[in-house]
Amino acid sequence: MPGRLALDQARVLIDTALVRADAVGVPINVAVADDGGHLMAFARQDGAILASVDIAIRKARTAVLLRMTTDELGKAAAVGGPLYGIEGTNGGLVVFGGGIPLFTPDGDLLGAIGVSGGTVEQDITIAQAGADRLGAAATFPQRARA
């Protein structure tokens, strides 16, 4: 039976991302979605960009729906790429870094973390800190198909 992301795990992801954001020096919005792409937990730090609320949530949702990082998706969605134009589907997907899917060691999707508020590189670093703390597998067993 596939694992499920529990609320206490979602809180660990949120807390770890917030600590890393403080260390980086950028206020963020961070979202955790379950394996269906539904919001489980969210936090917005004081001073975080308001437009990034929606972006963080969509990054987590995008990572779940396509079972890949939003950074990977951005490369596949570039002009001439196999998923060019995909960002206009599914109510709007995010095609730049900061969303990371979370898998069990057996490859079952648990959910995803999405971070927005810094540069793309900062968002990726902060989201990865949460994923690393949870101990989620860094492998992506299934790829999206166009």
PDB file of C-alpha atoms in Angstrom:
ATOM      1  CA  MET A   1       0.000   0.000   0.000  1.00  0.00           C
ATOM      2  CA  PRO A   2       1.405   3.437  -0.899  1.00  0.00           C
ATOM      3  CA  GLY A   3       2.458   5.719   1.925  1.00  0.00           C
ATOM      4  CA  ARG A   4       0.555   8.821   2.873  1.00  0.00           C
ATOM      5  CA  LEU A   5       2.000  12.145   3.838  1.00  0.00           C
ATOM      6  CA  ALA A   6       0.876  12.879   7.388  1.00  0.00           C
ATOM      7  CA  LEU A   7       0.162  16.336   8.748  1.00  0.00           C
ATOM      8  CA  ASP A   8       3.106  16.121  11.152  1.00  0.00           C
ATOM      9  CA  GLN A   9       5.389  15.394   8.177  1.00  0.00           C
ATOM     10  CA  ALA A  10       3.915  18.352   6.290  1.00  0.00           C
ATOM     11  CA  ARG A  11       4.675  20.529   9.307  1.00  0.00           C
ATOM     12  CA  VAL A  12       8.280  19.288   9.345  1.00  0.00           C
ATOM     13  CA  LEU A  13       8.563  20.281   5.670  1.00  0.00           C
ATOM     14  CA  ILE A  14       7.119  23.728   6.388  1.00  0.00           C
ATOM     15  CA  ASP A  15       9.265  24.317   9.478  1.00  0.00           C
ATOM     16  CA  THR A  16      12.456  23.178   7.747  1.00  0.00           C
ATOM     17  CA  ALA A  17      11.770  25.412   4.751  1.00  0.00           C
ATOM     18  CA  LEU A  18      11.121  28.398   7.027  1.00  0.00           C
ATOM     19  CA  VAL A  19      14.376  27.855   8.919  1.00  0.00           C
ATOM     20  CA  ARG A  20      16.309  27.542   5.638  1.00  0.00           C
ATOM     21  CA  ALA A  21      14.621  30.681   4.267  1.00  0.00           C
ATOM     22  CA  ASP A  22      15.739  32.587   7.373  1.00  0.00           C
ATOM     23  CA  ALA A  23      19.291  31.315   6.812  1.00  0.00           C
ATOM     24  CA  VAL A  24      19.172  32.391   3.160  1.00  0.00           C
ATOM     25  CA  GLY A  25      17.692  35.739   4.176  1.00  0.00           C
ATOM     26  CA  VAL A  26      14.571  35.714   2.036  1.00  0.00           C
ATOM     27  CA  PRO A  27      10.931  35.657   3.221  1.00  0.00           C
ATOM     28  CA  ILE A  28       8.979  32.912   1.479  1.00  0.00           C
ATOM     29  CA  ASN A  29       5.647  31.263   0.983  1.00  0.00           C
ATOM     30  CA  VAL A  30       5.756  27.484   1.352  1.00  0.00           C
ATOM     31  CA  ALA A  31       3.058  24.954   0.487  1.00  0.00           C
ATOM     32  CA  VAL A  32       2.795  21.218   0.971  1.00  0.00           C
ATOM     33  CA  ALA A  33       0.382  19.215  -1.162  1.00  0.00           C
ATOM     34  CA  ASP A  34      -0.758  15.625  -0.718  1.00  0.00           C
ATOM     35  CA  ASP A  35      -0.509  12.926  -3.386  1.00  0.00           C
ATOM     36  CA  GLY A  36      -3.637  14.295  -5.079  1.00  0.00           C
ATOM     37  CA  GLY A  37      -2.222  17.798  -5.345  1.00  0.00           C
ATOM     38  CA  HIS A  38      -4.473  19.169  -2.585  1.00  0.00           C
ATOM     39  CA  LEU A  39      -3.076  21.692  -0.125  1.00  0.00           C
ATOM     40  CA  MET A  40      -2.157  20.145   3.249  1.00  0.00           C
ATOM     41  CA  ALA A  41      -0.160  22.899   4.895  1.00  0.00           C
ATOM     42  CA  PHE A  42       0.908  26.440   4.092  1.00  0.00           C
ATOM     43  CA  ALA A  43       2.927  29.254   5.656  1.00  0.00           C
ATOM     44  CA  ARG A  44       3.702  32.808   4.594  1.00  0.00           C
ATOM     45  CA  GLN A  45       6.544  34.597   6.294  1.00  0.00           C
ATOM     46  CA  ASP A  46       6.264  38.263   7.175  1.00  0.00           C
ATOM     47  CA  GLY A  47       7.323  40.302   4.166  1.00  0.00           C
ATOM     48  CA  ALA A  48       6.918  37.497   1.630  1.00  0.00           C
ATOM     49  CA  ILE A  49       5.713  38.548  -1.800  1.00  0.00           C
ATOM     50  CA  LEU A  50       1.926  38.258  -1.891  1.00  0.00           C
ATOM     51  CA  ALA A  51       1.833  37.030  -5.503  1.00  0.00           C
ATOM     52  CA  SER A  52       3.996  34.127  -4.385  1.00  0.00           C
ATOM     53  CA  VAL A  53       1.197  32.644  -2.259  1.00  0.00           C
ATOM     54  CA  ASP A  54      -0.477  31.254  -5.371  1.00  0.00           C
ATOM     55  CA  ILE A  55       2.846  30.397  -6.993  1.00  0.00           C
ATOM     56  CA  ALA A  56       4.002  28.260  -4.033  1.00  0.00           C
ATOM     57  CA  ILE A  57       0.707  26.359  -4.001  1.00  0.00           C
ATOM     58  CA  ARG A  58       0.842  25.838  -7.777  1.00  0.00           C
ATOM     59  CA  LYS A  59       4.470  24.667  -7.607  1.00  0.00           C
ATOM     60  CA  ALA A  60       3.513  21.943  -5.125  1.00  0.00           C
ATOM     61  CA  ARG A  61       0.464  20.975  -7.197  1.00  0.00           C
ATOM     62  CA  THR A  62       2.467  20.940 -10.436  1.00  0.00           C
ATOM     63  CA  ALA A  63       5.146  18.705  -8.908  1.00  0.00           C
ATOM     64  CA  VAL A  64       2.450  16.222  -7.845  1.00  0.00           C
ATOM     65  CA  LEU A  65       0.555  16.230 -11.132  1.00  0.00           C
ATOM     66  CA  LEU A  66       3.649  15.634 -13.263  1.00  0.00           C
ATOM     67  CA  ARG A  67       5.743  13.707 -10.734  1.00  0.00           C
ATOM     68  CA  MET A  68       8.766  15.839 -11.480  1.00  0.00           C
ATOM     69  CA  THR A  69      10.372  18.973 -10.131  1.00  0.00           C
ATOM     70  CA  THR A  70       9.093  22.213 -11.555  1.00  0.00           C
ATOM     71  CA  ASP A  71      12.688  22.927 -12.586  1.00  0.00           C
ATOM     72  CA  GLU A  72      12.738  19.734 -14.683  1.00  0.00           C
ATOM     73  CA  LEU A  73       9.355  20.643 -16.112  1.00  0.00           C
ATOM     74  CA  GLY A  74      10.645  24.079 -17.097  1.00  0.00           C
ATOM     75  CA  LYS A  75      13.349  22.484 -19.201  1.00  0.00           C
ATOM     76  CA  ALA A  76      10.859  20.129 -20.876  1.00  0.00           C
ATOM     77  CA  ALA A  77       8.419  23.019 -21.426  1.00  0.00           C
ATOM     78  CA  ALA A  78      10.945  25.313 -23.114  1.00  0.00           C
ATOM     79  CA  VAL A  79      10.431  26.286 -26.735  1.00  0.00           C
ATOM     80  CA  GLY A  80      11.052  23.182 -28.814  1.00  0.00           C
ATOM     81  CA  GLY A  81      10.792  20.908 -25.758  1.00  0.00           C
ATOM     82  CA  PRO A  82       8.534  17.873 -25.572  1.00  0.00           C
ATOM     83  CA  LEU A  83       6.127  19.601 -23.154  1.00  0.00           C
ATOM     84  CA  TYR A  84       6.162  23.065 -24.713  1.00  0.00           C
ATOM     85  CA  GLY A  85       2.936  24.902 -23.798  1.00  0.00           C
ATOM     86  CA  ILE A  86       1.994  22.625 -20.899  1.00  0.00           C
ATOM     87  CA  GLU A  87       1.885  25.511 -18.415  1.00  0.00           C
ATOM     88  CA  GLY A  88      -1.501  26.518 -19.859  1.00  0.00           C
ATOM     89  CA  THR A  89      -3.091  23.188 -18.908  1.00  0.00           C
ATOM     90  CA  ASN A  90      -4.604  21.911 -15.667  1.00  0.00           C
ATOM     91  CA  GLY A  91      -5.661  25.362 -14.517  1.00  0.00           C
ATOM     92  CA  GLY A  92      -2.106  26.688 -14.810  1.00  0.00           C
ATOM     93  CA  LEU A  93       1.131  24.889 -14.075  1.00  0.00           C
ATOM     94  CA  VAL A  94       4.413  26.419 -12.909  1.00  0.00           C
ATOM     95  CA  VAL A  95       7.430  25.783 -15.130  1.00  0.00           C
ATOM     96  CA  PHE A  96      10.288  27.176 -13.041  1.00  0.00           C
ATOM     97  CA  GLY A  97      12.050  25.777  -9.998  1.00  0.00           C
ATOM     98  CA  GLY A  98      10.808  25.528  -6.430  1.00  0.00           C
ATOM     99  CA  GLY A  99       8.394  22.586  -6.579  1.00  0.00           C
ATOM    100  CA  ILE A 100       9.676  19.147  -5.593  1.00  0.00           C
ATOM    101  CA  PRO A 101       7.680  15.906  -5.532  1.00  0.00           C
ATOM    102  CA  LEU A 102       8.162  13.617  -2.541  1.00  0.00           C
ATOM    103  CA  PHE A 103       8.407   9.854  -2.944  1.00  0.00           C
ATOM    104  CA  THR A 104       8.732   6.913  -0.580  1.00  0.00           C
ATOM    105  CA  PRO A 105      11.841   4.754  -0.990  1.00  0.00           C
ATOM    106  CA  ASP A 106       9.615   2.359  -2.974  1.00  0.00           C
ATOM    107  CA  GLY A 107       8.742   5.113  -5.437  1.00  0.00           C
ATOM    108  CA  ASP A 108       5.208   5.876  -4.245  1.00  0.00           C
ATOM    109  CA  LEU A 109       4.240   9.533  -4.506  1.00  0.00           C
ATOM    110  CA  LEU A 110       3.614  11.140  -1.110  1.00  0.00           C
ATOM    111  CA  GLY A 111       2.995  14.715  -2.203  1.00  0.00           C
ATOM    112  CA  ALA A 112       5.144  17.761  -2.889  1.00  0.00           C
ATOM    113  CA  ILE A 113       6.619  20.925  -1.460  1.00  0.00           C
ATOM    114  CA  GLY A 114       6.432  24.269  -3.242  1.00  0.00           C
ATOM    115  CA  VAL A 115       8.414  27.370  -2.311  1.00  0.00           C
ATOM    116  CA  SER A 116       8.156  30.869  -3.746  1.00  0.00           C
ATOM    117  CA  GLY A 117       9.448  34.273  -2.747  1.00  0.00           C
ATOM    118  CA  GLY A 118      13.136  34.267  -3.563  1.00  0.00           C
ATOM    119  CA  THR A 119      15.052  33.762  -6.747  1.00  0.00           C
ATOM    120  CA  VAL A 120      14.445  30.467  -8.518  1.00  0.00           C
ATOM    121  CA  GLU A 121      17.742  29.164  -7.124  1.00  0.00           C
ATOM    122  CA  GLN A 122      16.787  30.212  -3.579  1.00  0.00           C
ATOM    123  CA  ASP A 123      13.354  28.615  -3.918  1.00  0.00           C
ATOM    124  CA  ILE A 124      14.924  25.342  -5.089  1.00  0.00           C
ATOM    125  CA  THR A 125      17.469  25.358  -2.247  1.00  0.00           C
ATOM    126  CA  ILE A 126      14.792  26.002   0.365  1.00  0.00           C
ATOM    127  CA  ALA A 127      12.374  23.397  -1.021  1.00  0.00           C
ATOM    128  CA  GLN A 128      15.180  20.834  -1.256  1.00  0.00           C
ATOM    129  CA  ALA A 129      16.047  21.425   2.408  1.00  0.00           C
ATOM    130  CA  GLY A 130      12.503  20.412   3.328  1.00  0.00           C
ATOM    131  CA  ALA A 131      12.579  17.342   1.096  1.00  0.00           C
ATOM    132  CA  ASP A 132      15.975  16.316   2.471  1.00  0.00           C
ATOM    133  CA  ARG A 133      14.778  16.690   6.071  1.00  0.00           C
ATOM    134  CA  LEU A 134      11.792  14.480   5.372  1.00  0.00           C
ATOM    135  CA  GLY A 135      14.120  11.947   3.812  1.00  0.00           C
ATOM    136  CA  ALA A 136      12.020  11.711   0.672  1.00  0.00           C
ATOM    137  CA  ALA A 137      13.593   9.829  -2.200  1.00  0.00           C
ATOM    138  CA  ALA A 138      15.316  12.013  -4.744  1.00  0.00           C
ATOM    139  CA  THR A 139      14.480   9.675  -7.591  1.00  0.00           C
ATOM    140  CA  PHE A 140      11.653  10.299  -9.967  1.00  0.00           C
ATOM    141  CA  PRO A 141      10.318   6.877 -10.935  1.00  0.00           C
ATOM    142  CA  GLN A 142       7.672   8.035 -13.380  1.00  0.00           C
ATOM    143  CA  ARG A 143       7.933  10.773 -15.958  1.00  0.00           C
ATOM    144  CA  ALA A 144       5.132  12.822 -17.430  1.00  0.00           C
ATOM    145  CA  ARG A 145       4.045  11.909 -20.899  1.00  0.00           C
ATOM    146  CA  ALA A 146       2.724  14.463 -23.335  1.00  0.00           C
TER     147      ALA A 146
END
